Short mmCIF file of C-alpha atoms in Angstrom, two decimals:
data_model
loop_
_atom_site.label_atom_id
_atom_site.label_comp_id
_atom_site.label_asym_id
_atom_site.label_seq_id
_atom_site.Cartn_x
_atom_site.Cartn_y
_atom_site.Cartn_z
CA MET A 1 237.37 -14.19 239.86
CA GLY A 2 234.76 -16.51 238.34
CA TRP A 3 233.44 -19.39 240.38
CA LYS A 4 233.09 -22.08 237.74
CA GLY A 5 236.08 -24.44 238.07
CA ARG A 6 237.47 -22.59 241.07
CA ASP A 7 239.18 -24.57 243.84
CA VAL A 8 238.29 -24.02 247.50
CA ILE A 9 241.51 -24.73 249.38
CA SER A 10 242.16 -22.10 252.02
CA ILE A 11 240.21 -19.28 253.61
CA ARG A 12 243.31 -17.20 252.81
CA ASP A 13 242.35 -17.37 249.13
CA PHE A 14 239.02 -15.65 249.85
CA SER A 15 238.23 -11.95 249.82
CA LYS A 16 235.45 -10.52 251.97
CA GLU A 17 233.33 -10.20 248.80
CA ASP A 18 233.85 -13.91 248.05
CA ILE A 19 232.74 -14.85 251.57
CA GLU A 20 229.67 -12.61 251.45
CA PHE A 21 228.74 -14.00 248.05
CA VAL A 22 228.90 -17.63 249.23
CA LEU A 23 226.82 -16.78 252.30
CA LYS A 24 224.21 -15.07 250.14
CA VAL A 25 223.98 -18.03 247.75
CA ALA A 26 223.72 -20.42 250.72
CA GLU A 27 220.85 -18.38 252.12
CA ARG A 28 219.04 -18.53 248.80
CA LEU A 29 219.55 -22.30 248.66
CA GLU A 30 218.32 -22.77 252.21
CA GLU A 31 215.15 -20.91 251.31
CA GLY A 32 214.80 -23.14 248.25
CA LEU A 33 215.25 -26.23 250.39
CA ASN A 34 212.63 -25.03 252.86
CA GLU A 35 210.20 -24.57 249.98
CA LYS A 36 210.90 -27.67 247.90
CA GLY A 37 212.84 -30.12 250.11
CA SER A 38 215.49 -30.66 247.44
CA LEU A 39 216.73 -28.91 244.31
CA ASP A 40 218.02 -30.14 240.97
CA TYR A 41 220.72 -27.70 239.90
CA ALA A 42 223.38 -30.44 239.79
CA ARG A 43 221.39 -33.18 238.08
CA GLY A 44 223.78 -35.49 236.21
CA LYS A 45 226.85 -34.20 238.06
CA ILE A 46 229.04 -36.47 240.18
CA LEU A 47 230.90 -35.55 243.35
CA ALA A 48 233.87 -37.70 244.41
CA THR A 49 234.56 -37.63 248.15
CA LEU A 50 238.12 -38.73 248.85
CA PHE A 51 238.49 -39.16 252.59
CA PHE A 52 242.01 -40.38 253.25
CA GLU A 53 241.21 -40.15 256.96
CA PRO A 54 237.83 -40.60 258.58
CA SER A 55 235.51 -37.67 259.19
CA THR A 56 231.98 -38.95 259.11
CA ARG A 57 230.35 -35.61 259.88
CA THR A 58 232.04 -33.61 257.13
CA ARG A 59 231.65 -36.41 254.58
CA LEU A 60 227.94 -36.86 255.30
CA SER A 61 227.42 -33.12 255.12
CA PHE A 62 229.02 -32.93 251.64
CA GLU A 63 227.09 -36.00 250.50
CA SER A 64 223.83 -34.56 251.78
CA ALA A 65 224.61 -31.24 250.05
CA MET A 66 225.25 -32.96 246.70
CA HIS A 67 222.12 -35.10 246.97
CA ARG A 68 220.03 -32.05 247.85
CA LEU A 69 221.40 -30.37 244.71
CA GLY A 70 220.16 -33.32 242.67
CA GLY A 71 223.63 -34.75 241.95
CA SER A 72 225.21 -38.05 242.91
CA VAL A 73 228.22 -39.12 244.96
CA ILE A 74 231.05 -41.64 244.70
CA GLY A 75 234.08 -42.00 246.96
CA PHE A 76 235.81 -43.67 249.85
CA SER A 77 236.04 -42.95 253.55
CA SER A 78 239.45 -44.34 254.43
CA ALA A 79 242.73 -44.72 252.56
CA SER A 80 243.10 -48.35 253.66
CA SER A 81 240.69 -49.56 250.98
CA THR A 82 242.39 -47.72 248.10
CA SER A 83 245.48 -47.99 245.87
CA VAL A 84 247.24 -45.58 248.24
CA LYS A 85 247.92 -48.72 250.26
CA LYS A 86 249.73 -50.08 247.20
CA GLY A 87 251.93 -46.99 247.12
CA GLU A 88 250.03 -44.87 244.59
CA SER A 89 250.89 -41.17 244.69
CA LEU A 90 248.27 -38.61 245.62
CA ALA A 91 248.67 -37.00 242.18
CA ASP A 92 247.87 -40.29 240.42
CA THR A 93 244.85 -40.93 242.65
CA ILE A 94 243.51 -37.48 241.80
CA LYS A 95 244.17 -37.83 238.06
CA THR A 96 242.31 -41.15 238.13
CA VAL A 97 239.34 -40.01 240.18
CA GLU A 98 238.77 -36.90 238.07
CA GLN A 99 238.00 -39.17 235.12
CA TYR A 100 234.93 -40.33 237.07
CA SER A 101 233.71 -37.05 238.56
CA ASP A 102 232.89 -33.38 238.05
CA VAL A 103 234.09 -32.10 241.44
CA ILE A 104 236.37 -33.56 244.12
CA VAL A 105 236.19 -33.11 247.88
CA ILE A 106 239.34 -34.20 249.69
CA ARG A 107 240.19 -34.80 253.37
CA HIS A 108 243.82 -35.75 253.90
CA PRO A 109 246.08 -36.06 256.96
CA MET A 110 248.92 -34.14 255.28
CA GLU A 111 249.04 -30.37 255.24
CA GLY A 112 248.96 -28.98 251.72
CA ALA A 113 247.46 -32.14 250.20
CA ALA A 114 244.38 -30.29 248.96
CA ARG A 115 246.54 -27.60 247.32
CA LEU A 116 248.53 -30.28 245.55
CA ALA A 117 245.34 -32.07 244.47
CA ALA A 118 244.01 -28.80 243.03
CA GLU A 119 247.21 -28.26 241.05
CA VAL A 120 246.91 -31.71 239.51
CA ALA A 121 243.16 -31.83 238.85
CA GLU A 122 241.27 -30.27 235.95
CA VAL A 123 238.00 -30.43 237.91
CA PRO A 124 237.43 -28.18 240.95
CA VAL A 125 238.80 -29.43 244.27
CA ILE A 126 237.30 -28.55 247.65
CA ASN A 127 239.39 -28.96 250.79
CA ALA A 128 237.54 -30.80 253.56
CA GLY A 129 240.52 -30.56 255.93
CA ASP A 130 244.25 -31.04 255.39
CA GLY A 131 246.01 -32.07 258.59
CA SER A 132 246.07 -29.19 261.04
CA ASN A 133 246.14 -26.59 258.25
CA GLN A 134 242.82 -25.54 256.74
CA HIS A 135 239.15 -26.47 256.74
CA PRO A 136 237.66 -23.58 254.76
CA THR A 137 234.12 -24.95 254.43
CA GLN A 138 233.90 -25.20 258.24
CA THR A 139 234.84 -21.52 258.50
CA LEU A 140 232.25 -20.53 255.90
CA LEU A 141 229.52 -22.50 257.66
CA ASP A 142 230.54 -20.91 260.96
CA LEU A 143 230.22 -17.44 259.45
CA TYR A 144 226.90 -18.41 257.87
CA THR A 145 225.59 -19.62 261.23
CA ILE A 146 226.63 -16.37 262.91
CA LYS A 147 225.06 -14.26 260.19
CA ARG A 148 221.78 -16.22 260.29
CA ALA A 149 221.61 -16.02 264.09
CA PHE A 150 222.54 -12.36 264.53
CA GLY A 151 221.62 -10.81 261.17
CA SER A 152 225.12 -9.34 260.89
CA ILE A 153 228.65 -10.29 261.92
CA ASP A 154 229.76 -6.68 262.37
CA GLY A 155 229.47 -5.27 265.87
CA LEU A 156 229.66 -8.59 267.74
CA THR A 157 231.86 -9.42 270.71
CA ILE A 158 233.07 -12.96 270.17
CA GLY A 159 234.86 -15.33 272.55
CA LEU A 160 236.96 -18.19 271.16
CA LEU A 161 237.43 -20.80 273.90
CA GLY A 162 239.55 -23.90 274.41
CA ASP A 163 242.39 -25.19 272.27
CA LEU A 164 243.46 -22.09 270.42
CA LYS A 165 246.96 -23.45 269.81
CA TYR A 166 246.24 -26.57 267.76
CA GLY A 167 242.65 -25.90 266.66
CA ARG A 168 242.64 -25.16 262.94
CA THR A 169 238.93 -24.24 263.13
CA VAL A 170 239.56 -21.26 265.37
CA HIS A 171 242.64 -20.20 263.42
CA SER A 172 240.73 -19.89 260.14
CA LEU A 173 237.66 -18.47 261.82
CA ALA A 174 239.74 -15.76 263.50
CA GLU A 175 241.41 -14.95 260.16
CA ALA A 176 238.03 -14.67 258.46
CA LEU A 177 236.60 -12.56 261.30
CA ALA A 178 239.38 -10.07 260.65
CA PHE A 179 237.30 -8.95 257.62
CA TYR A 180 234.58 -7.77 260.01
CA ASP A 181 234.19 -5.18 262.73
CA VAL A 182 234.27 -7.51 265.76
CA GLU A 183 235.94 -7.58 269.18
CA LEU A 184 237.64 -10.86 270.07
CA TYR A 185 238.28 -12.53 273.41
CA LEU A 186 240.75 -15.41 273.15
CA ILE A 187 240.13 -17.66 276.16
CA SER A 188 242.44 -20.62 276.74
CA PRO A 189 244.85 -22.25 279.19
CA GLU A 190 248.31 -20.65 279.00
CA LEU A 191 249.61 -23.79 277.27
CA LEU A 192 247.04 -23.53 274.50
CA ARG A 193 247.17 -19.85 273.61
CA MET A 194 246.51 -18.69 270.07
CA PRO A 195 249.83 -18.62 268.13
CA LYS A 196 251.49 -15.23 268.47
CA HIS A 197 251.73 -14.59 264.74
CA ILE A 198 247.94 -14.99 264.36
CA VAL A 199 247.22 -12.60 267.26
CA GLU A 200 249.64 -10.07 265.77
CA GLU A 201 248.03 -10.42 262.34
CA LEU A 202 244.55 -9.84 263.82
CA ARG A 203 245.72 -6.71 265.64
CA GLU A 204 247.50 -5.44 262.52
CA LYS A 205 244.18 -5.76 260.70
CA GLY A 206 242.58 -3.51 263.32
CA LEU A 207 240.75 -6.02 265.53
CA GLU A 208 240.51 -5.42 269.25
CA VAL A 209 241.88 -8.68 270.70
CA HIS A 210 242.00 -9.66 274.38
CA GLU A 211 243.76 -12.78 275.68
CA THR A 212 242.67 -14.36 278.94
CA THR A 213 242.46 -17.65 280.82
CA ASP A 214 239.33 -16.66 282.75
CA LEU A 215 236.03 -17.55 281.08
CA GLU A 216 233.86 -16.50 284.05
CA GLU A 217 235.28 -13.02 284.07
CA VAL A 218 234.63 -12.29 280.40
CA ILE A 219 231.42 -14.22 279.72
CA PRO A 220 229.12 -11.21 280.51
CA GLU A 221 230.79 -9.28 277.66
CA LEU A 222 230.12 -11.83 274.94
CA ASP A 223 227.48 -12.05 272.20
CA LEU A 224 228.90 -15.32 270.94
CA LEU A 225 231.03 -18.01 272.56
CA TYR A 226 232.78 -20.40 270.15
CA VAL A 227 233.88 -23.47 272.10
CA THR A 228 236.48 -25.97 270.88
CA ARG A 229 237.52 -29.37 272.13
CA ILE A 230 240.95 -29.83 273.64
CA GLN A 231 242.18 -32.34 271.08
CA ARG A 232 244.11 -35.15 272.71
CA GLU A 233 245.32 -36.39 269.29
CA ARG A 234 247.13 -33.12 268.50
CA PHE A 235 249.33 -33.17 271.60
CA PRO A 236 252.87 -34.40 271.04
CA ASP A 237 253.04 -35.28 274.75
CA GLU A 238 250.30 -37.01 276.80
CA GLU A 239 251.47 -35.27 280.00
CA GLU A 240 250.90 -31.87 278.44
CA TYR A 241 247.38 -32.97 277.51
CA LEU A 242 246.61 -34.09 281.06
CA LYS A 243 247.63 -30.66 282.37
CA VAL A 244 244.91 -28.91 280.38
CA LYS A 245 242.25 -31.61 280.00
CA GLY A 246 238.87 -30.41 281.21
CA SER A 247 240.08 -26.82 281.70
CA TYR A 248 236.66 -25.38 280.85
CA GLN A 249 233.10 -26.55 280.95
CA VAL A 250 230.26 -24.45 279.67
CA ASN A 251 227.22 -25.29 281.82
CA LEU A 252 224.01 -23.58 282.94
CA SER A 253 225.68 -22.21 286.05
CA ILE A 254 228.37 -20.35 284.12
CA LEU A 255 225.79 -19.17 281.57
CA LYS A 256 223.81 -17.44 284.35
CA ASN A 257 226.23 -14.53 284.08
CA ALA A 258 225.94 -14.34 280.31
CA LYS A 259 223.74 -12.05 278.21
CA GLU A 260 220.28 -13.50 277.47
CA SER A 261 221.17 -13.29 273.80
CA LEU A 262 224.52 -15.11 274.10
CA ARG A 263 224.82 -17.95 271.59
CA VAL A 264 227.18 -20.90 271.99
CA MET A 265 228.80 -22.56 268.97
CA HIS A 266 231.03 -25.64 268.70
CA PRO A 267 232.38 -27.37 265.57
CA LEU A 268 231.65 -30.75 267.25
CA PRO A 269 232.36 -33.44 268.26
CA ARG A 270 232.39 -32.36 271.89
CA VAL A 271 233.69 -34.32 274.85
CA ASP A 272 232.94 -32.57 278.12
CA GLU A 273 233.41 -28.90 277.27
CA ILE A 274 229.67 -28.20 276.89
CA HIS A 275 227.35 -29.90 279.36
CA PRO A 276 224.36 -31.59 277.65
CA GLU A 277 222.02 -29.51 279.87
CA VAL A 278 222.95 -26.51 277.66
CA ASP A 279 221.49 -28.24 274.57
CA LYS A 280 217.92 -27.26 275.37
CA SER A 281 218.73 -23.73 276.45
CA LYS A 282 218.23 -20.71 274.19
CA HIS A 283 222.00 -20.34 274.11
CA ALA A 284 222.73 -23.51 272.12
CA LEU A 285 223.49 -22.83 268.48
CA TYR A 286 225.74 -25.80 267.74
CA PHE A 287 223.18 -28.14 266.19
CA ARG A 288 221.91 -25.35 263.97
CA GLN A 289 225.61 -24.87 263.08
CA VAL A 290 225.76 -28.50 261.92
CA PHE A 291 222.74 -27.92 259.68
CA SER A 292 224.41 -24.82 258.16
CA GLY A 293 227.00 -27.11 256.59
CA VAL A 294 224.46 -28.32 254.04
CA PRO A 295 223.42 -25.02 252.37
CA VAL A 296 226.98 -23.67 252.53
CA ARG A 297 228.43 -26.80 250.90
CA MET A 298 225.58 -26.80 248.38
CA ALA A 299 226.57 -23.25 247.48
CA LEU A 300 230.24 -24.17 247.06
CA LEU A 301 229.49 -27.30 245.03
CA GLY A 302 227.00 -25.50 242.82
CA LEU A 303 229.24 -22.48 242.25
CA THR A 304 232.40 -24.44 241.45
CA LEU A 305 230.42 -26.75 239.15
CA GLY A 306 229.05 -23.67 237.41
CA VAL A 307 225.41 -24.69 237.84
CA LEU A 308 224.30 -21.82 240.09
CA MET B 1 297.03 -7.96 252.18
CA PRO B 2 296.68 -6.87 248.55
CA GLU B 3 293.19 -5.96 247.37
CA LEU B 4 291.47 -8.69 245.41
CA LYS B 5 290.66 -7.62 241.86
CA VAL B 6 287.53 -8.93 240.21
CA GLU B 7 289.24 -8.29 236.88
CA VAL B 8 291.28 -11.46 237.26
CA ILE B 9 288.63 -13.33 235.31
CA PRO B 10 288.16 -12.24 231.72
CA GLU B 11 284.46 -13.11 231.39
CA GLY B 12 281.83 -14.22 233.86
CA THR B 13 280.14 -13.43 237.17
CA VAL B 14 281.70 -12.46 240.48
CA ILE B 15 279.67 -12.76 243.64
CA ASP B 16 281.18 -10.71 246.43
CA HIS B 17 280.29 -10.14 250.10
CA ILE B 18 279.15 -13.67 250.85
CA PRO B 19 279.32 -14.36 254.62
CA ALA B 20 282.51 -16.32 255.39
CA GLY B 21 281.99 -20.06 255.12
CA LYS B 22 278.87 -19.87 252.96
CA TRP B 23 280.47 -20.21 249.52
CA LEU B 24 279.59 -23.89 249.22
CA LYS B 25 275.92 -23.18 249.93
CA VAL B 26 275.98 -20.43 247.32
CA ILE B 27 277.29 -22.67 244.56
CA GLU B 28 274.85 -25.41 245.58
CA ILE B 29 271.91 -23.00 245.35
CA LEU B 30 273.07 -21.80 241.93
CA GLY B 31 273.48 -25.36 240.69
CA LEU B 32 277.21 -24.84 240.08
CA THR B 33 278.28 -28.06 241.74
CA ARG B 34 277.31 -30.01 238.62
CA PRO B 35 280.17 -30.99 236.25
CA ASN B 36 278.91 -28.55 233.60
CA GLY B 37 278.28 -25.79 236.13
CA GLY B 38 281.24 -23.68 234.97
CA THR B 39 284.81 -23.05 236.16
CA LEU B 40 284.85 -21.67 239.67
CA LEU B 41 287.39 -19.61 241.58
CA ILE B 42 286.75 -19.44 245.28
CA ALA B 43 288.24 -17.03 247.78
CA SER B 44 287.23 -17.85 251.33
CA ASN B 45 287.72 -16.06 254.64
CA VAL B 46 288.95 -12.90 252.99
CA PRO B 47 289.15 -9.79 255.25
CA SER B 48 286.20 -7.45 254.63
CA LYS B 49 285.37 -3.98 255.97
CA LYS B 50 281.65 -4.68 255.67
CA LEU B 51 281.51 -8.26 257.00
CA GLY B 52 284.76 -8.82 258.90
CA ARG B 53 285.42 -11.95 256.85
CA LYS B 54 283.82 -12.84 253.54
CA ASP B 55 283.83 -15.34 250.69
CA ILE B 56 284.01 -14.51 246.99
CA VAL B 57 282.85 -16.80 244.20
CA LYS B 58 283.97 -16.19 240.61
CA ILE B 59 282.29 -18.09 237.81
CA GLU B 60 284.31 -17.99 234.63
CA GLY B 61 282.63 -17.85 231.27
CA ARG B 62 279.07 -17.76 232.57
CA TYR B 63 276.66 -14.93 233.15
CA LEU B 64 274.10 -15.57 235.83
CA SER B 65 270.80 -13.78 235.57
CA GLU B 66 269.60 -11.44 238.30
CA GLU B 67 266.82 -13.95 239.09
CA GLU B 68 269.26 -16.82 239.49
CA VAL B 69 271.55 -14.85 241.72
CA ASN B 70 268.73 -13.45 243.84
CA LYS B 71 268.21 -16.89 245.31
CA ILE B 72 271.41 -16.50 247.28
CA ALA B 73 269.95 -13.48 249.08
CA LEU B 74 268.47 -15.98 251.53
CA ILE B 75 271.92 -16.73 252.94
CA ALA B 76 273.89 -13.73 251.72
CA PRO B 77 271.60 -10.70 251.91
CA LEU B 78 274.49 -8.24 251.49
CA ALA B 79 276.05 -9.95 248.48
CA THR B 80 276.95 -7.92 245.41
CA VAL B 81 277.19 -9.31 241.92
CA ASN B 82 279.53 -8.13 239.19
CA ILE B 83 279.14 -9.11 235.58
CA VAL B 84 282.53 -9.11 233.91
CA LYS B 85 283.16 -8.84 230.18
CA ASP B 86 286.61 -8.45 228.65
CA TYR B 87 288.16 -7.93 232.13
CA LYS B 88 285.79 -5.04 232.88
CA ILE B 89 282.81 -4.87 235.20
CA VAL B 90 279.92 -4.07 232.89
CA GLU B 91 277.13 -4.47 235.42
CA LYS B 92 276.97 -4.44 239.21
CA PHE B 93 273.97 -5.07 241.46
CA LYS B 94 273.02 -6.04 244.98
CA VAL B 95 271.06 -9.24 245.48
CA GLU B 96 267.38 -8.95 246.29
CA ILE B 97 265.14 -11.56 247.83
CA PRO B 98 262.65 -12.62 245.12
CA ASP B 99 258.88 -12.72 245.76
CA LYS B 100 258.81 -16.51 245.39
CA ILE B 101 261.38 -19.08 246.44
CA VAL B 102 261.04 -22.20 244.29
CA GLY B 103 262.97 -25.43 244.63
CA ILE B 104 265.83 -24.39 246.87
CA LEU B 105 264.35 -24.70 250.32
CA ARG B 106 262.69 -27.70 251.95
CA CYS B 107 259.65 -27.16 254.17
CA PRO B 108 260.58 -27.87 257.80
CA ASN B 109 257.06 -29.13 258.57
CA PRO B 110 257.40 -32.94 258.56
CA ASN B 111 253.68 -33.27 257.80
CA CYS B 112 253.80 -30.98 254.77
CA VAL B 113 252.78 -32.79 251.58
CA SER B 114 255.87 -31.40 249.82
CA ASN B 115 258.01 -33.71 251.99
CA HIS B 116 256.06 -36.81 250.95
CA GLU B 117 254.90 -36.40 247.35
CA HIS B 118 256.91 -35.64 244.23
CA VAL B 119 256.52 -31.85 244.21
CA THR B 120 258.82 -28.85 244.07
CA PRO B 121 258.71 -26.94 247.35
CA LYS B 122 257.54 -23.33 246.93
CA PHE B 123 257.45 -20.40 249.34
CA ARG B 124 256.03 -16.90 249.16
CA VAL B 125 257.99 -14.11 250.83
CA GLU B 126 255.74 -12.60 253.51
CA SER B 127 258.31 -10.19 254.90
CA ARG B 128 261.90 -9.32 253.99
CA GLU B 129 262.99 -7.73 257.26
CA PRO B 130 262.97 -10.00 259.19
CA LEU B 131 262.81 -12.64 256.50
CA LYS B 132 259.58 -14.63 256.76
CA LEU B 133 258.43 -17.18 254.19
CA ARG B 134 255.12 -19.01 253.84
CA CYS B 135 254.99 -22.52 252.43
CA HIS B 136 252.77 -22.66 249.33
CA TYR B 137 251.44 -26.08 250.39
CA CYS B 138 251.07 -26.31 254.18
CA GLU B 139 250.81 -22.49 254.64
CA ARG B 140 253.12 -22.49 257.66
CA THR B 141 255.50 -19.59 258.01
CA ILE B 142 259.22 -20.06 258.60
CA GLU B 143 261.87 -17.66 259.78
CA GLY B 144 265.51 -17.43 260.85
CA ASP B 145 267.33 -20.69 261.50
CA ASP B 146 264.46 -22.72 260.06
CA ILE B 147 265.23 -21.13 256.69
CA LEU B 148 268.99 -21.59 256.89
CA GLY B 149 268.69 -25.13 258.22
CA ASN B 150 266.49 -26.25 255.34
CA LEU B 151 268.38 -24.77 252.41
#
């Protein structure tokens, strides 16, 4: 499938070849950035960022990516300042905005909103998060970070820690990791276990998957620990949240039992699940992970615009 | 009880082996509740060797396509369809669940965009036994009662 005009909606739409291709292009762009500071592949092109709910980090990352490609950005960062407040449909908003832009990035609180936007729009649409469903560019930047840190994704033993029930990041990452030869440890409180159908799907695809509540026991096995926040806002019931709040904290003491080469990732923002003392240790990979968002999003913008 | 003959209608479609009590859902799914939907003959709660009790729907003067009828496989997986011409059954087939379910099932996820914007709900069949569908928009899978409850 060609890349020009393609929508990026769900990691489920990607083959392993697609993923590898994006990672390769991102690597080439990162090298270009290191050499020149910025590039001009997208000169004259306009990105519209439609953030119907706030996500400063993702929005800034897309904006930075477009600027570094030499293009420009228009958009909004909350639905309250738009015609949506007046009752405009999502389809009409998209049809309007595409008259002003060459590519659209959308973040929306409803699941499936990005898919709908892509069906309506003539220009490519990139999903920057739709409710608790998908956030494919986060998954791609996670894979890129792993590949850059370890050289290869195959052969790694990876722990996914925290809110595995509601966390869309770990759901898509686990699905994407199923393309690779990895061993997975799913570490969470009983209440926040990875949904059964995802675990079954991973096993069907041949992954060795272990489920546990005990981080200390399994940490010596891991090459990579992917930590997620226990998201208060996703809990239907505050009492349930209080039962699991602060279940895990990755600190220097727990990392003493880890391999020297263990790397810790986190999609951020964090609350208390990684102690700040870990930031300066050789284990911390999460700020590098934030940086990875720029070349990966540059690759996706450039490919879908047809300028790379 | 005398055997029910499908030949009692001269032309049309007979849908047999519908689970008892589901005939109304069947005609809703097939759009036959509209005034121009066709003349209907309904037999409900009829004794059946296969199902214990069953419903039969006969649509006079209209031939439903295999694709149209396959939609009812969601609630009547054992249904059989007879196409009748000149009092004779000219074609007989079992319903099959299609690969895509479009417009007849609502997504049970309250946060799915298909429940808020003007769009036709669509599902892809992930597995037929047990029946598992995936929403085209929110990508959630639904099974069992969630399917029946949202038809």
